[in-house]
Short mmCIF file of C-alpha atoms in Angstrom, two decimals:
data_model
loop_
_atom_site.label_atom_id
_atom_site.label_comp_id
_atom_site.label_asym_id
_atom_site.label_seq_id
_atom_site.Cartn_x
_atom_site.Cartn_y
_atom_site.Cartn_z
CA MET A 1 -21.57 10.65 49.84
CA ALA A 2 -19.48 7.69 48.08
CA PHE A 3 -16.15 9.20 46.46
CA SER A 4 -14.44 7.17 43.53
CA GLN A 5 -11.23 7.56 41.54
CA LEU A 6 -9.76 6.62 38.56
CA GLU A 7 -6.22 6.30 38.10
CA ILE A 8 -4.03 5.73 35.28
CA ASP A 9 -0.51 4.62 35.72
CA ALA A 10 1.59 5.35 32.78
CA SER A 11 4.57 2.90 33.82
CA GLN A 12 2.01 0.61 32.82
CA ILE A 13 1.34 1.77 29.40
CA GLU A 14 5.10 2.44 28.82
CA ALA A 15 5.66 -1.66 29.51
CA MET A 16 2.90 -2.66 27.19
CA ALA A 17 4.47 -0.19 24.40
CA LYS A 18 7.43 -2.13 24.83
CA ILE A 19 5.97 -5.49 24.21
CA PHE A 20 4.03 -4.42 21.11
CA GLU A 21 6.66 -2.46 19.79
CA GLU A 22 9.12 -5.97 19.89
CA ALA A 23 5.93 -8.01 18.68
CA LYS A 24 5.52 -5.58 15.67
CA ALA A 25 8.31 -7.25 14.10
CA LYS A 26 7.03 -11.05 14.89
CA ALA A 27 3.55 -10.18 14.19
CA PRO A 28 3.49 -11.54 10.37
CA LYS A 29 5.13 -14.77 11.61
CA ALA A 30 2.25 -15.07 14.05
CA ILE A 31 -0.43 -14.40 11.37
CA SER A 32 0.99 -16.59 8.80
CA ARG A 33 0.74 -19.54 11.68
CA ALA A 34 -2.65 -18.59 12.59
CA ILE A 35 -3.93 -18.76 9.25
CA SER A 36 -1.87 -21.99 8.37
CA ARG A 37 -3.38 -23.67 11.46
CA THR A 38 -6.90 -22.53 10.62
CA GLY A 39 -6.75 -23.82 7.28
CA ALA A 40 -5.60 -27.37 8.03
CA MET A 41 -8.60 -27.27 10.48
CA THR A 42 -10.97 -26.04 7.65
CA LYS A 43 -9.85 -28.69 5.34
CA THR A 44 -10.89 -31.30 8.02
CA GLN A 45 -14.50 -29.96 8.57
CA VAL A 46 -14.80 -29.21 4.32
CA VAL A 47 -13.71 -32.99 3.81
CA ARG A 48 -16.32 -34.33 6.27
CA ALA A 49 -19.09 -31.85 5.21
CA LEU A 50 -18.39 -32.86 1.83
CA THR A 51 -18.12 -36.60 2.15
CA ALA A 52 -21.69 -36.27 4.10
CA GLN A 53 -22.98 -33.92 1.24
CA THR A 54 -22.13 -35.82 -1.79
CA GLY A 55 -22.31 -39.75 -0.74
CA LEU A 56 -18.76 -40.02 -1.94
CA LYS A 57 -16.40 -42.12 0.01
CA ARG A 58 -13.84 -40.15 2.11
CA PRO A 59 -10.59 -41.06 0.41
CA VAL A 60 -11.89 -39.94 -2.99
CA ILE A 61 -12.87 -36.63 -1.38
CA VAL A 62 -9.32 -36.32 0.28
CA ARG A 63 -7.94 -37.03 -3.40
CA ALA A 64 -10.24 -34.22 -4.49
CA VAL A 65 -9.88 -31.63 -2.14
CA LYS A 66 -6.63 -29.67 -2.21
CA ALA A 67 -4.99 -27.39 -0.05
CA LYS A 68 -2.58 -24.35 -1.36
CA PRO A 69 -1.00 -22.97 2.02
CA GLY A 70 0.66 -19.55 1.43
CA ALA A 71 2.60 -17.17 3.66
CA MET A 72 -0.60 -15.18 4.32
CA SER A 73 -3.16 -16.99 2.92
CA TYR A 74 -4.55 -20.45 2.62
CA ALA A 75 -6.67 -21.61 -0.34
CA LEU A 76 -8.72 -24.92 -0.76
CA HIS A 77 -9.41 -26.11 -4.20
CA SER A 78 -10.95 -28.83 -6.39
CA ARG A 79 -11.15 -29.17 -10.23
CA GLY A 80 -12.90 -32.10 -12.05
CA GLY A 81 -16.16 -33.21 -13.30
CA ASP A 82 -19.09 -35.00 -13.55
CA VAL A 83 -18.28 -38.42 -11.24
CA SER A 84 -19.05 -41.74 -12.40
CA LEU A 85 -21.66 -43.92 -10.99
CA LYS A 86 -18.65 -46.41 -9.93
CA TYR A 87 -18.13 -44.26 -7.16
CA PHE A 88 -21.40 -44.22 -5.20
CA GLY A 89 -21.45 -47.73 -4.34
CA ALA A 90 -22.98 -48.81 -7.43
CA ARG A 91 -24.55 -52.51 -7.61
CA GLU A 92 -26.39 -54.34 -10.26
CA THR A 93 -30.08 -55.17 -9.62
CA ARG A 94 -32.43 -56.68 -12.36
CA ARG A 95 -34.18 -52.95 -12.82
CA GLY A 96 -30.47 -51.42 -13.61
CA VAL A 97 -27.99 -50.19 -11.21
CA SER A 98 -28.70 -48.67 -7.86
CA ALA A 99 -26.23 -46.22 -6.56
CA ALA A 100 -26.32 -43.38 -4.26
CA PRO A 101 -25.39 -39.96 -5.44
CA TRP A 102 -25.80 -37.12 -2.53
CA ASN A 103 -26.46 -39.92 -0.24
CA HIS A 104 -29.82 -40.74 -1.61
CA ARG A 105 -30.07 -44.23 -3.08
CA GLN A 106 -31.65 -44.57 -6.45
CA VAL A 107 -31.90 -47.08 -9.50
CA PHE A 108 -30.29 -45.66 -12.71
CA ALA A 109 -32.89 -48.19 -15.11
CA GLY A 110 -31.09 -49.57 -18.20
CA ALA A 111 -27.72 -49.30 -16.85
CA PHE A 112 -25.59 -52.13 -15.90
CA ILE A 113 -22.06 -53.01 -14.83
CA LYS A 114 -21.86 -57.00 -15.90
CA GLY A 115 -22.93 -58.55 -19.27
CA GLY A 116 -24.89 -61.82 -19.82
CA ARG A 117 -28.44 -63.18 -18.54
CA PHE A 118 -29.43 -63.22 -15.02
CA PRO A 119 -28.48 -65.08 -12.99
CA ASN A 120 -25.02 -65.81 -14.55
CA ARG A 121 -23.80 -62.38 -15.45
CA VAL A 122 -20.32 -62.11 -15.62
CA ALA A 123 -17.47 -58.97 -15.36
CA LEU A 124 -16.96 -57.16 -18.73
CA GLY A 125 -13.91 -55.69 -17.88
CA PHE A 126 -14.69 -52.15 -17.27
CA GLY A 127 -13.18 -51.97 -13.73
CA GLY A 128 -16.54 -51.19 -12.15
CA GLN A 129 -17.78 -48.69 -14.11
CA VAL A 130 -21.61 -48.18 -14.83
CA MET A 131 -22.47 -48.39 -18.69
CA ALA A 132 -25.37 -47.52 -20.57
CA ARG A 133 -26.45 -48.08 -24.12
CA ALA A 134 -26.37 -44.90 -26.23
CA GLY A 135 -29.26 -45.93 -28.37
CA LYS A 136 -31.50 -49.08 -29.13
CA SER A 137 -29.01 -51.04 -30.48
CA ARG A 138 -26.73 -53.14 -28.52
CA LEU A 139 -23.82 -50.97 -29.33
CA PRO A 140 -22.52 -48.24 -28.65
CA ILE A 141 -22.32 -47.98 -24.86
CA GLY A 142 -20.83 -45.50 -22.53
CA LYS A 143 -20.01 -44.70 -19.28
CA ARG A 144 -23.33 -43.53 -16.94
CA LYS A 145 -22.42 -40.40 -15.03
CA SER A 146 -23.89 -39.28 -11.98
CA GLY A 147 -24.55 -35.33 -12.18
CA LEU A 148 -22.70 -34.43 -9.52
CA PHE A 149 -19.41 -32.18 -9.66
CA ILE A 150 -17.08 -32.13 -6.65
CA PRO A 151 -16.10 -28.32 -7.03
CA LYS A 152 -19.58 -27.34 -7.59
CA GLU A 153 -20.61 -29.09 -4.83
CA MET A 154 -17.55 -27.41 -2.46
CA ILE A 155 -18.93 -24.08 -2.54
CA SER A 156 -22.33 -24.84 -1.39
CA GLY A 157 -24.80 -26.23 0.81
CA ALA A 158 -23.39 -27.65 4.19
CA THR A 159 -19.63 -27.89 2.75
CA ALA A 160 -19.87 -24.02 2.44
CA ALA A 161 -21.36 -23.53 5.50
CA ALA A 162 -18.85 -25.75 7.37
CA PHE A 163 -16.27 -23.60 6.14
CA LEU A 164 -17.56 -20.27 6.77
CA ARG A 165 -18.46 -21.52 10.64
CA THR A 166 -14.87 -23.15 11.13
CA VAL A 167 -12.91 -19.94 9.79
CA ASN A 168 -15.17 -17.48 11.47
CA THR A 169 -14.86 -19.34 15.14
CA VAL A 170 -11.26 -20.71 14.65
CA LEU A 171 -9.47 -17.93 13.09
CA PRO A 172 -9.92 -15.27 15.90
CA ALA A 173 -9.15 -17.68 18.33
CA ARG A 174 -5.82 -18.95 16.95
CA LEU A 175 -4.80 -15.16 15.79
CA GLN A 176 -5.24 -14.23 19.55
CA HIS A 177 -3.20 -17.29 20.82
CA GLU A 178 -0.06 -17.05 18.40
CA LEU A 179 0.01 -13.32 19.32
CA GLN A 180 -0.19 -14.08 22.88
CA ALA A 181 2.71 -16.51 22.35
CA ILE A 182 4.80 -13.88 20.47
CA LEU A 183 4.02 -11.53 23.29
CA GLY A 184 5.08 -13.76 26.47
CA GLY A 185 1.76 -14.46 27.49
CA HIS A 186 0.45 -11.02 27.29
CA ALA A 187 -3.06 -10.55 26.17
CA PRO A 188 -3.40 -7.95 23.63
CA ALA A 189 -5.86 -5.15 24.24
#
């Protein structure tokens, strides 16, 4: 017959109670630091995923996605409209302008960047914007847009998944780390 005994030492519980009481005042600062660090890491992952998802260059995405850290929050936001084809590596061909919105290269027939007859095309002074005629006549002309909206892309697809995955994996670990730091290396139970 085996005999087992479980024993609870009240002095250990009293020591942990003192540690938690001391940490109580410092806990909001630890939570704030964990949220801030997680937010910064999340922004990196969102920028990376949004760059791959949209086909835009990284500096364009970095300018578009803004972080707003708070005491107990961290928000990522973006605003803007229909992105011009200029930002998708647009280049002129005989059939139109080739650009790659959503990382998928396609030809936009009838669009142009330069003026004149091939092969002696000259810049029109529109700063590399992709233009298209509004009707059958020569004028008026207007900018050709891609149909991609950064704010809409930010909350869908791989970008939304990257946001949720990063927050769900990093925040608990960071929170535990920050709490351990204020508890003097004692792991919270």
